PDB file of C-alpha atoms in Angstrom:
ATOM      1  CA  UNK W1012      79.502 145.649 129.468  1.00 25.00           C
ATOM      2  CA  UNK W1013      78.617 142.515 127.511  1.00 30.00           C
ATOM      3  CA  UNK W1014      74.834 141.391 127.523  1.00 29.00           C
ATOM      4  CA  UNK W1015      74.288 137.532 128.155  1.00 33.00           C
ATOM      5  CA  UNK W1016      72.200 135.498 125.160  1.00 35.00           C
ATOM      6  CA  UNK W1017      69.874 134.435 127.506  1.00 36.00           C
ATOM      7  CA  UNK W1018      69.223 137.950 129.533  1.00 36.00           C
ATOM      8  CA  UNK W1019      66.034 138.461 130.817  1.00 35.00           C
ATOM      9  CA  UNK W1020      65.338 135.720 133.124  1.00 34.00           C
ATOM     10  CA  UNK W1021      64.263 136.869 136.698  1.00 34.00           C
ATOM     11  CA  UNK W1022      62.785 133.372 137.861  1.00 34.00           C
ATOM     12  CA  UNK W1023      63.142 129.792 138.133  1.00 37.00           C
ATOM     13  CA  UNK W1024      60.719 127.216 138.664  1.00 41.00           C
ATOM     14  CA  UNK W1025      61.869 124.768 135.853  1.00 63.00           C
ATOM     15  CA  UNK W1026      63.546 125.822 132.388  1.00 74.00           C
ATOM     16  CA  UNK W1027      61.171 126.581 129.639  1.00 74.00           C
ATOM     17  CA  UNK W1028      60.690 125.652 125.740  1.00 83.00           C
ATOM     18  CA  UNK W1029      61.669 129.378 125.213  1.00 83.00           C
ATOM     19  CA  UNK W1030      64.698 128.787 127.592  1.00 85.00           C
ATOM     20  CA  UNK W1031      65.895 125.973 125.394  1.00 88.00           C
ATOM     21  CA  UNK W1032      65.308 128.026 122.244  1.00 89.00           C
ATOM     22  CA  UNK W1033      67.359 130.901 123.320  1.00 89.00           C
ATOM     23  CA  UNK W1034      69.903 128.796 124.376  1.00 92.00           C
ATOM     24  CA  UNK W1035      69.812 126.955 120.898  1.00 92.00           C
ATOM     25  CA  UNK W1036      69.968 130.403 119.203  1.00 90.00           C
ATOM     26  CA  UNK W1037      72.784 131.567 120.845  1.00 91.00           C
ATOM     27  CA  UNK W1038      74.866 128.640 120.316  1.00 93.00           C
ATOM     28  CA  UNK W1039      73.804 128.207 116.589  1.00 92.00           C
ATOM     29  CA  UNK W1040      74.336 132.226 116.167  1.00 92.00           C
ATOM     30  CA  UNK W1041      77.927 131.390 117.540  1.00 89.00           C
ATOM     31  CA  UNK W1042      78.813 128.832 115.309  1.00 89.00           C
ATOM     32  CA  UNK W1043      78.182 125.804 117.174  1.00 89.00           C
ATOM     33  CA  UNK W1044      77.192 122.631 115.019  1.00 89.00           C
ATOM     34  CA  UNK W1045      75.596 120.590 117.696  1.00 91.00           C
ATOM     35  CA  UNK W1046      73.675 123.722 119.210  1.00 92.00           C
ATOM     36  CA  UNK W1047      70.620 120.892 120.035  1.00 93.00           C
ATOM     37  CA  UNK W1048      72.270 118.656 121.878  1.00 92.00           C
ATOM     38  CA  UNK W1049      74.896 121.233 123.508  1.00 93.00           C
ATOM     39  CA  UNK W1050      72.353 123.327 124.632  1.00 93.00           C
ATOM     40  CA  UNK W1051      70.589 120.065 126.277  1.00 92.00           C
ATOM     41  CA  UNK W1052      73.546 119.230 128.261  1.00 93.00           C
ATOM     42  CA  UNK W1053      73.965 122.916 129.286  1.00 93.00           C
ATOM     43  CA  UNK W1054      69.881 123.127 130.418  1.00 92.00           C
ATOM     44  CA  UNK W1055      70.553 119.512 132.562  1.00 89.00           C
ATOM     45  CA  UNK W1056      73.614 121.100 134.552  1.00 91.00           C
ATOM     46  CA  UNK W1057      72.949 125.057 135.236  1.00 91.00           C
ATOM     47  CA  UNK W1058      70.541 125.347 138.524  1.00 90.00           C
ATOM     48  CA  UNK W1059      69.230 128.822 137.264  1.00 89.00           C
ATOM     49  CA  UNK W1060      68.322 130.491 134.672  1.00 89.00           C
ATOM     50  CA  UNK W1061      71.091 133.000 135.229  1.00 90.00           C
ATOM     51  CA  UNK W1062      73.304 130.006 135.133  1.00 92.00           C
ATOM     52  CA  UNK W1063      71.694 129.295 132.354  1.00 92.00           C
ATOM     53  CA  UNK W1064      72.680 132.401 130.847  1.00 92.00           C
ATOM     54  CA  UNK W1065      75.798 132.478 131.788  1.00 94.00           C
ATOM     55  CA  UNK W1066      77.080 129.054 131.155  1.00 94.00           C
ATOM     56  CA  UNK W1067      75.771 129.781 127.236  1.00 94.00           C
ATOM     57  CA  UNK W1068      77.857 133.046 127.252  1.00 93.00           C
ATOM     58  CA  UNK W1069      80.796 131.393 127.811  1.00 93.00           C
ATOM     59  CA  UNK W1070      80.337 128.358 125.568  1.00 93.00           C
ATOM     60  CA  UNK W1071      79.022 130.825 122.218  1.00 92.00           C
ATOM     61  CA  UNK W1072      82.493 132.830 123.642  1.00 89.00           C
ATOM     62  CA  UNK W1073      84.907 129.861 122.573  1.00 88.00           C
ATOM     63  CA  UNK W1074      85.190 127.561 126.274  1.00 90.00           C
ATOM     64  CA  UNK W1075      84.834 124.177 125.719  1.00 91.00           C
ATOM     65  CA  UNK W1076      81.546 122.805 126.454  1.00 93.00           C
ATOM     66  CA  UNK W1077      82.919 120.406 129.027  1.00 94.00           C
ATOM     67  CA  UNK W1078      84.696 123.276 130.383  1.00 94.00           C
ATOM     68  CA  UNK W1079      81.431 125.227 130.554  1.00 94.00           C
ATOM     69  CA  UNK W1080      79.835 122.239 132.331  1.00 95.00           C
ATOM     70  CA  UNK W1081      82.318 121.244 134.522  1.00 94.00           C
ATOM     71  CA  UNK W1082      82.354 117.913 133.241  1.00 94.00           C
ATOM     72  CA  UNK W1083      82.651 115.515 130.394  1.00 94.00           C
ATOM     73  CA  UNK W1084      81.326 111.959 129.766  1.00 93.00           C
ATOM     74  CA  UNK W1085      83.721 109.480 129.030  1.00 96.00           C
ATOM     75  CA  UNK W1086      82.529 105.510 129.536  1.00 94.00           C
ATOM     76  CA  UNK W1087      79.030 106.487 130.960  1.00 92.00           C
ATOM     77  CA  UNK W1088      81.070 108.374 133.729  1.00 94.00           C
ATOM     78  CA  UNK W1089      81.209 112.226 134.429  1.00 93.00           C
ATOM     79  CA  UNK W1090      84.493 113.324 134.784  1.00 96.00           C
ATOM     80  CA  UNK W1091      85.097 116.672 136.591  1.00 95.00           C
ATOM     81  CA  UNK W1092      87.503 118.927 134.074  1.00 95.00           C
ATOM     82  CA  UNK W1093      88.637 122.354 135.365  1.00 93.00           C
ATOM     83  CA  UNK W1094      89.384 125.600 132.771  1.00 91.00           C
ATOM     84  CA  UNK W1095      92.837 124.434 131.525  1.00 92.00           C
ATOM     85  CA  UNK W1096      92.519 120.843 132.137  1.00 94.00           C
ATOM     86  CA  UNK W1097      93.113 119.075 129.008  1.00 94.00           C
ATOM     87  CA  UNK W1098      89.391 117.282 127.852  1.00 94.00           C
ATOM     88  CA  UNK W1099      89.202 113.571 128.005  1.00 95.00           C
ATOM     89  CA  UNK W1100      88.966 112.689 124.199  1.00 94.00           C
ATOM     90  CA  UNK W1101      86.003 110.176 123.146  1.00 92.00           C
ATOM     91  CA  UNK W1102      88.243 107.988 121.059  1.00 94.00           C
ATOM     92  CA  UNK W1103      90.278 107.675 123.923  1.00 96.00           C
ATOM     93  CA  UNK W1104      87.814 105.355 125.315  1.00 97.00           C
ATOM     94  CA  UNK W1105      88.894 102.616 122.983  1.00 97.00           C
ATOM     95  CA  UNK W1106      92.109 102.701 124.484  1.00 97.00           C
ATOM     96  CA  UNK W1107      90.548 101.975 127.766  1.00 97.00           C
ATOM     97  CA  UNK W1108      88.401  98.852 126.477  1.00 96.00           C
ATOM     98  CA  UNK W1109      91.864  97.353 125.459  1.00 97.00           C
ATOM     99  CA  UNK W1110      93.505  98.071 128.766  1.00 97.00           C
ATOM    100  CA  UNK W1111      90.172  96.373 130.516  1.00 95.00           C
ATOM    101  CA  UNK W1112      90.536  93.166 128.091  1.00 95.00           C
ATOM    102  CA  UNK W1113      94.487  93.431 129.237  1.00 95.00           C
ATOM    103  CA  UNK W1114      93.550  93.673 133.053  1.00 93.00           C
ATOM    104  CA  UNK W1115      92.989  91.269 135.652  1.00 77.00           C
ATOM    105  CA  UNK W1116      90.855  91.147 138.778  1.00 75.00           C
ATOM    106  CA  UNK W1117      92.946  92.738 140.975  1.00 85.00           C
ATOM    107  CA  UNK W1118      95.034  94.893 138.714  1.00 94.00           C
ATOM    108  CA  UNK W1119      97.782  97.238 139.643  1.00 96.00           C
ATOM    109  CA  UNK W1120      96.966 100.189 137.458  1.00 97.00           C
ATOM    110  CA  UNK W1121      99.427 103.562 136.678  1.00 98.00           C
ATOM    111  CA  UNK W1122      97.997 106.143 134.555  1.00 98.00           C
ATOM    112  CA  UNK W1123     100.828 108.472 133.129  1.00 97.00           C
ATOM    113  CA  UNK W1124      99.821 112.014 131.645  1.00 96.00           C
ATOM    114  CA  UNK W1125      96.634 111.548 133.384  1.00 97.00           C
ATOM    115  CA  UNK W1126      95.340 114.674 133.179  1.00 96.00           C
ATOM    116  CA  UNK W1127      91.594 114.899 134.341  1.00 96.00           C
ATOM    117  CA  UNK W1128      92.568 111.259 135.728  1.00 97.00           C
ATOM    118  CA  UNK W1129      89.594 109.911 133.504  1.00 97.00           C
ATOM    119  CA  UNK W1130      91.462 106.859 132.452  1.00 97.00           C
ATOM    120  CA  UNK W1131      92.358 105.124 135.269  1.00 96.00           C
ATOM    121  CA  UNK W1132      88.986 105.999 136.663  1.00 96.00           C
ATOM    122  CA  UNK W1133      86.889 104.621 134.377  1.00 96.00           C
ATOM    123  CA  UNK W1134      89.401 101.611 134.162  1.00 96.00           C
ATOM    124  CA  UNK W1135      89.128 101.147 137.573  1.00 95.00           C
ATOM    125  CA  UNK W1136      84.912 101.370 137.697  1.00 92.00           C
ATOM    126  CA  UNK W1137      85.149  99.247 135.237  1.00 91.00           C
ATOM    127  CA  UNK W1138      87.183  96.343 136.363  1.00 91.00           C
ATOM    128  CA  UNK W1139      86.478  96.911 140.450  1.00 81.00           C
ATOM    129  CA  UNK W1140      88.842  95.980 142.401  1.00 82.00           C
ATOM    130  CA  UNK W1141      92.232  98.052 141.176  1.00 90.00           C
ATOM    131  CA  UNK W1142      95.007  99.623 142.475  1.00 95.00           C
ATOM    132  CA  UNK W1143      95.430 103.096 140.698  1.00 97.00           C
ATOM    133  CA  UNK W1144      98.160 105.949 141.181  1.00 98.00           C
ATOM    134  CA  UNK W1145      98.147 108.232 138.232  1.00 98.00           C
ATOM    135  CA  UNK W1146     100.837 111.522 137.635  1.00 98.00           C
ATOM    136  CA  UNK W1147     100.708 114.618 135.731  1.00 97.00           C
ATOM    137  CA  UNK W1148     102.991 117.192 135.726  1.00 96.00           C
ATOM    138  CA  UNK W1149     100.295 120.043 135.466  1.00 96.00           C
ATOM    139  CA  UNK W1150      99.504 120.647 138.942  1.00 96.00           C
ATOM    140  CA  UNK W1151      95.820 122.049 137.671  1.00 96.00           C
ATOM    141  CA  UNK W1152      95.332 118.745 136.230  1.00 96.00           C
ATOM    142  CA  UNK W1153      96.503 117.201 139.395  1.00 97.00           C
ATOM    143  CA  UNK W1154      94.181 118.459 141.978  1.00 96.00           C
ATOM    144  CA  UNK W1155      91.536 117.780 138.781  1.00 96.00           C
ATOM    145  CA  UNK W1156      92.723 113.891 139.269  1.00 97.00           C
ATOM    146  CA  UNK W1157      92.176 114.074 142.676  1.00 97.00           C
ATOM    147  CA  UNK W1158      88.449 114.470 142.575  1.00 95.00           C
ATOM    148  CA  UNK W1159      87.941 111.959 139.555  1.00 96.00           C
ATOM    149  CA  UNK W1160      89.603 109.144 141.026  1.00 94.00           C
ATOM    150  CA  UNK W1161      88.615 109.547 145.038  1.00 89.00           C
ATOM    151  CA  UNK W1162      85.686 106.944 144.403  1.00 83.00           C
ATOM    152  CA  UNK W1163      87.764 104.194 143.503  1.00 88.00           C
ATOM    153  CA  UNK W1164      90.509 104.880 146.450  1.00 90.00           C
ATOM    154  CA  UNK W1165      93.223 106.400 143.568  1.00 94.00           C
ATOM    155  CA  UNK W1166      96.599 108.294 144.369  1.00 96.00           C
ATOM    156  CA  UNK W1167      97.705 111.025 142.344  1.00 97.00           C
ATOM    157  CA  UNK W1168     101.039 112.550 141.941  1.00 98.00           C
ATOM    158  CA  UNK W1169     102.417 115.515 140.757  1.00 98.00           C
ATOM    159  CA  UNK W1170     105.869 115.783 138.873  1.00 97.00           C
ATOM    160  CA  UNK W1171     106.954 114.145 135.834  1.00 97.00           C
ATOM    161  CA  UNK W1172     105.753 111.007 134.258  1.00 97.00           C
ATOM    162  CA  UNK W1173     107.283 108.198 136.584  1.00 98.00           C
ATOM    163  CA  UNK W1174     109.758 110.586 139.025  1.00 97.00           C
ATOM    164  CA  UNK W1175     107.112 110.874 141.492  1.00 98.00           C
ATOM    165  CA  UNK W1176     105.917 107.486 141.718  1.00 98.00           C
ATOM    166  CA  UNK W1177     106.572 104.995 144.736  1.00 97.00           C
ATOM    167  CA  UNK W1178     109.472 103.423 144.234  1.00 96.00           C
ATOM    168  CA  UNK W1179     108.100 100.279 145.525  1.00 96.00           C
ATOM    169  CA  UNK W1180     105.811  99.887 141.990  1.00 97.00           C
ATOM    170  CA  UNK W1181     108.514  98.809 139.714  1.00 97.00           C
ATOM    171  CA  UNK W1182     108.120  95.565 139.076  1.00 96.00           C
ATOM    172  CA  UNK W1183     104.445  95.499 139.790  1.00 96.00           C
ATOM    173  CA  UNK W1184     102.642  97.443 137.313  1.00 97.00           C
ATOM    174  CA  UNK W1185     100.017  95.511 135.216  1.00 97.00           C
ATOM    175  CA  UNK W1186      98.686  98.177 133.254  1.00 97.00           C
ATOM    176  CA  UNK W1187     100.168 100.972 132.051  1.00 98.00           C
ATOM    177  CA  UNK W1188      98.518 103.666 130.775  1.00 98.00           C
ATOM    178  CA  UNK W1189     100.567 106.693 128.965  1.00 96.00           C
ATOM    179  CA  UNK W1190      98.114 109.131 127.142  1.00 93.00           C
ATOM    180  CA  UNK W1191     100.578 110.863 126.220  1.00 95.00           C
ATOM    181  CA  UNK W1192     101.076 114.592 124.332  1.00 92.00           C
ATOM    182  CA  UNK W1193     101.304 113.237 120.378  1.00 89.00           C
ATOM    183  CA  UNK W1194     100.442 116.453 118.502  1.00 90.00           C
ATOM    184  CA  UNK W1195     104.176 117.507 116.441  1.00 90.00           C
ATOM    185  CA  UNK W1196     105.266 121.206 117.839  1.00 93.00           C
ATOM    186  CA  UNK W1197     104.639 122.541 114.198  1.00 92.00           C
ATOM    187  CA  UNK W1198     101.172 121.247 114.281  1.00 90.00           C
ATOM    188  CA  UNK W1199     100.084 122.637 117.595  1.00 90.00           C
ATOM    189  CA  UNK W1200      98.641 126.155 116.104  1.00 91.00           C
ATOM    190  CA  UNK W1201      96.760 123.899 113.752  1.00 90.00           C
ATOM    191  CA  UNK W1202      94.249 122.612 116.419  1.00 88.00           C
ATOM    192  CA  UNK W1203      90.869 124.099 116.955  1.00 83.00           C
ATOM    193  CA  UNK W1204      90.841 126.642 119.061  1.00 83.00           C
ATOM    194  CA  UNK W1205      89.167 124.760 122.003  1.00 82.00           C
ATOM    195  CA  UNK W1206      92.071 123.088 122.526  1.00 87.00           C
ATOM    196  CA  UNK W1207      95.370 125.330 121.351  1.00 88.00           C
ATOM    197  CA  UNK W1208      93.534 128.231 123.310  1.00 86.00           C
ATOM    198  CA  UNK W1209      91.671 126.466 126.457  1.00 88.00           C
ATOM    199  CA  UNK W1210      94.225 123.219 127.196  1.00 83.00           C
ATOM    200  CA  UNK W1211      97.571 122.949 129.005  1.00 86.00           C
ATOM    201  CA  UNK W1212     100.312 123.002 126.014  1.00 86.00           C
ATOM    202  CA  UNK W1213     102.116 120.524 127.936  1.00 90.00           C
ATOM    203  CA  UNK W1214      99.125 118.073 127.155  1.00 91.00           C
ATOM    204  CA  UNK W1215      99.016 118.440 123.597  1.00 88.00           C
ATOM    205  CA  UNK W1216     102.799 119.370 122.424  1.00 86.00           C
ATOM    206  CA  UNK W1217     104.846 116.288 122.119  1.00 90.00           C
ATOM    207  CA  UNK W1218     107.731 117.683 120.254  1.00 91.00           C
ATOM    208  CA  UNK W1219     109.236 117.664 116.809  1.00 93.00           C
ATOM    209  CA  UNK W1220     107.992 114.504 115.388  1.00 94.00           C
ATOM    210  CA  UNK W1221     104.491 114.262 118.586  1.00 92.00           C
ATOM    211  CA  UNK W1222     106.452 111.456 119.967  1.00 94.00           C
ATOM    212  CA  UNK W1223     109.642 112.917 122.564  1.00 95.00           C
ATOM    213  CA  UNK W1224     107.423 111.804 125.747  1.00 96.00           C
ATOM    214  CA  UNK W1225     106.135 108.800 124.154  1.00 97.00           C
ATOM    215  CA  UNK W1226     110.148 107.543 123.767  1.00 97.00           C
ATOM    216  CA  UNK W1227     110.646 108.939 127.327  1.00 97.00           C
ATOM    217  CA  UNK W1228     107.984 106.625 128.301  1.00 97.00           C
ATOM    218  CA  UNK W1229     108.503 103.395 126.589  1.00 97.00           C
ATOM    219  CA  UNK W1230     112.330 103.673 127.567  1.00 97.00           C
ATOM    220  CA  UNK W1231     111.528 103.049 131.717  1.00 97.00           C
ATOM    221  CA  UNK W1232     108.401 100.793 131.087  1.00 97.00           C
ATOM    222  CA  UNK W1233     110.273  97.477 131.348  1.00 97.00           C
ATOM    223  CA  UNK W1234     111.635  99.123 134.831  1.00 96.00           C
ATOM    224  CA  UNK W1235     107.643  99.555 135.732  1.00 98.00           C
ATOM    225  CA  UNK W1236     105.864  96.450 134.186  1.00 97.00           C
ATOM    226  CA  UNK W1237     104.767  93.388 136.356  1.00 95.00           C
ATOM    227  CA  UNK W1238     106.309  90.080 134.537  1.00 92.00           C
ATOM    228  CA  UNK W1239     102.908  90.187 132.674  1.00 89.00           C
ATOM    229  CA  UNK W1240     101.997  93.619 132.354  1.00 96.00           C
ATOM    230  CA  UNK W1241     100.695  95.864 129.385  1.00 98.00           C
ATOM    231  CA  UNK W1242     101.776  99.273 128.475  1.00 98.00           C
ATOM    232  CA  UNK W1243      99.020 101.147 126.239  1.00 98.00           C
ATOM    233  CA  UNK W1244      99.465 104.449 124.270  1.00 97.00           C
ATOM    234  CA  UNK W1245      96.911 106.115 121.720  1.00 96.00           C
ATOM    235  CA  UNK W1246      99.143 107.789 118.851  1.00 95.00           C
ATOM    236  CA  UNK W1247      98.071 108.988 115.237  1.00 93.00           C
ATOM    237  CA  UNK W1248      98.331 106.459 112.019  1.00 93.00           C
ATOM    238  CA  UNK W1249     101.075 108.193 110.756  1.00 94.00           C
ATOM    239  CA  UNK W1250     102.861 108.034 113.542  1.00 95.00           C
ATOM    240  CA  UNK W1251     102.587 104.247 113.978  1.00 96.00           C
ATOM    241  CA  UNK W1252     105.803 103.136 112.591  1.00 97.00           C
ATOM    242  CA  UNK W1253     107.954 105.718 114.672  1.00 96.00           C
ATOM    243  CA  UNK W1254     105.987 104.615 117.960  1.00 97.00           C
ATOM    244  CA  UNK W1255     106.394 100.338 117.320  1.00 97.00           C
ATOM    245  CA  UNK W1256     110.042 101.439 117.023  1.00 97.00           C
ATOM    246  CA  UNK W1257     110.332 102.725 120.525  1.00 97.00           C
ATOM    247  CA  UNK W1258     107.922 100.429 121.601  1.00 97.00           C
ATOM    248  CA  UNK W1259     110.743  97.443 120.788  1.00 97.00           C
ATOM    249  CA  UNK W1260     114.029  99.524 121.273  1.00 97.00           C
ATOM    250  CA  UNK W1261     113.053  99.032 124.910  1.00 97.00           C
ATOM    251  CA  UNK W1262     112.602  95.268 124.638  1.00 96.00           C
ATOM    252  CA  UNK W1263     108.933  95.104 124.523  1.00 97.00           C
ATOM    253  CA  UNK W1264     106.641  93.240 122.222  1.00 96.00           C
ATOM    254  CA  UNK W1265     104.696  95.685 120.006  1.00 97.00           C
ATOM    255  CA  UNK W1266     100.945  95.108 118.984  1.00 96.00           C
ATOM    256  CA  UNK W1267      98.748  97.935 117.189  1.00 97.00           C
ATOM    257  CA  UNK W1268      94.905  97.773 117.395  1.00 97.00           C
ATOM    258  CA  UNK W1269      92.339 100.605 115.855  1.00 95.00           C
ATOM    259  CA  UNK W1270      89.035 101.088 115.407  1.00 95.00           C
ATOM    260  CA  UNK W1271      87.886 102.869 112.294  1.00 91.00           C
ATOM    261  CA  UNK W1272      84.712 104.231 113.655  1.00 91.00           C
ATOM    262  CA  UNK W1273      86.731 106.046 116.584  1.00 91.00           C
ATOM    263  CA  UNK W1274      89.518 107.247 114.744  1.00 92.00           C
ATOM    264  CA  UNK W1275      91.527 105.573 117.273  1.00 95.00           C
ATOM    265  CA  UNK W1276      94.878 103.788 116.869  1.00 96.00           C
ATOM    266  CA  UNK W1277      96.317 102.251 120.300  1.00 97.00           C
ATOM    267  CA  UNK W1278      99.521 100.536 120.486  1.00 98.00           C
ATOM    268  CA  UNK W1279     100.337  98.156 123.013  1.00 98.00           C
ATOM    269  CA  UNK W1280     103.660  96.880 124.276  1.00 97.00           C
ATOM    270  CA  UNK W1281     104.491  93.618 126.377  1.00 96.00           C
ATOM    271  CA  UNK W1282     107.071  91.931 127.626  1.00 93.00           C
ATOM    272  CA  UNK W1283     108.464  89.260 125.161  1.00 90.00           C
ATOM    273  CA  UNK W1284     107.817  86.426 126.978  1.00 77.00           C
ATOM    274  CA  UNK W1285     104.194  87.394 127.958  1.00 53.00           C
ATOM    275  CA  UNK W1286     103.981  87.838 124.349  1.00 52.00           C
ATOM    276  CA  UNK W1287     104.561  84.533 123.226  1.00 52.00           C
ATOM    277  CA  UNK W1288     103.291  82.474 125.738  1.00 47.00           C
ATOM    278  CA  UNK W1289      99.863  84.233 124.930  1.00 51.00           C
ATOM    279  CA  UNK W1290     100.428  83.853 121.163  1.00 47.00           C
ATOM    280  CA  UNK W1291     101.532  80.090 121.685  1.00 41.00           C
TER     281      UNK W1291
END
C-alpha cells in the first residue's frame, strides 16, 4: 500500500503554511522544478486536504499537472483536460493571436485536431460572436471538447479531420485551425514522459518526417476555405520548408510568422487572391 506525501490530514478548515510546505516537499523530492508554483495551483483546486494529498501523489508519480488539476490555462481561460487528453501547449497560444488578427466579427471558425477544443474556444471568447465546429478523432478528446466549447455554443465531431464535418461548410470556412500531430515517428520516444506516457499517440505522432496529417490537411483546405479565409498550423523550424511546400502544392499562399520568446513558428496559408489584394 503506497503512503500519500501529504498523509496525516484529518481536517479542513482552510489549507495551512505546513500544507503548502509538504506539498512543496513532495513535489521538489519528486523532481519537479516549479514545485512553488505547482504546488500553488494544486492548493487553489483540491477542496480537502485529502485531495490535497492525493492530487500531489499523483503529480510527484509522473501525471501531468494539468492532468492532476483537471485543467490547464491557456489565454486566461481554464480548459477542462481529461487523463489522456493531449495538454493545450502555451506556445500554442501565439497561434491563436494570429488566427484572432485573421478573423472577422462574425467568423466561421473549424478547429481540426482539436483535442481539449482549447483553440477554438479561446478564439471564439476572444472574438465573440463565432461560429465554431471542431473534430478529433480521439473520442476521449471529443467528449473533452464538448465541455470546453459549450459556452460559446460550439459543435464537436468525432471522426477524422474533415470526414465528419457538415457538408454544408465548404466554402464557408474563415478560419481554419489544424493543430496538428508534428512530432517525426522516430522522435516520439524522445518526448518527456508527460507526454509519450500520459497523451493520445495519435496527438503527437505525425509520421516519418511530423508532417503526413499536416499534407492531409492542406490538400482539402481550398475545398473548406471561405473566398477569404485563413488556414493556420503551428509546426517546428526545421520543418518549415517541408510545410510552405504543402502549404502551396494545394494552391494556397504561404506566410510564416514566429515568435522567439514562445518558441512558436505558425504558418499560415491563403487563398492567392486574398493574398494579394491584402499585400496590394
Amino acid at each position: 500500500m503506497s503512503v500519500s506525501p501529504l498523509s496525516g490530514f484529518s481536517s479542513f478548515s482552510s489549507f495551512s503554511s505546513s500544507h503548502r510546505s509538504s506539498a512543496v516537499t513532495a513535489l521538489r523530492a519528486a523532481g519537479c522544478v516549479f514545485a512553488e508554483d505547482e504546488a500553488e495551483l494544486i492548493l487553489s483546486t483540491a477542496r480537502t486536504p485529502y485531495e490535497l494529498a492525493a492530487m500531489v501523489e499523483r503529480r510527484a508519480g509522473g501525471l501531468p499537472l494539468e492532468h492532476v488539476l483537471g485543467w490547464a490555462e491557456f489565454r486566461g481561460l481554464r480548459i477542462a483536460v481529461d487523463p489522456g487528453v493531449f495538454v493545450p501547449r502555451r506556445r500554442t497560444e501565439f497561434l491563436v493571436g494570429q488566427a484572432a488578427a485573421l478573423a472577422g466579427g462574425e467568423a466561421v471558425v473549424v478547429d481540426l485536431c482539436c483535442g481539449s477544443g482549447a483553440l477554438g474556444a479561446a478564439l471564439a471568447a476572444g472574438l465573440g460572436r463565432v461560429e465554431l465546429y471542431a473534430a478529433d478523432i480521439d473520442p476521449a478528446a471529443v467528449r473533452c471538447a464538448r465541455r470546453n466549447v459549450a459556452d460559446v455554443g460550439g459543435e464537436v465531431y468525432e471522426g477524422d479531420l474533415y470526414e465528419p464535418l457538415p457538408g454544408a461548410l465548404r466554402g464557408r470556412v474563415d478560419i481554419l485551425l489544424a493543430n496538428v500531430p508534428y512530432v517525426p515517428t522516430e522522435e516520439v520516444g524522445l518526448l518527456p514522459a508527460e507526454a509519450r506516457v500520459h497523451e493520445a499517440l495519435v496527438a503527437l505522432d505525425g509520421g516519418a518526417d511530423g508532417l503526413d496529417v499536416l499534407r492531409r490537411v492542406t490538400e482539402e483546405a481550398p475545398v473548406w476555405l471561405a473566398p477569404g479565409g485563413h488556414l493556420l498550423f503551428e509546426t517546428s523550424e526545421g520543418q518549415v520548408p517541408a510545410a510552405v511546400a504543402a502549404v502551396e502544392r494545394a494552391g494556397l499562399v504561404a506566410r510564416v510568422v514566429d515568435d522567439e520568446e514562445m518558441y512558436a513558428t505558425v504558418v499560415i496559408g491563403t487563398p492567392p487572391q486574398v493574398y494579394d489584394g491584402e499585400a496590394g
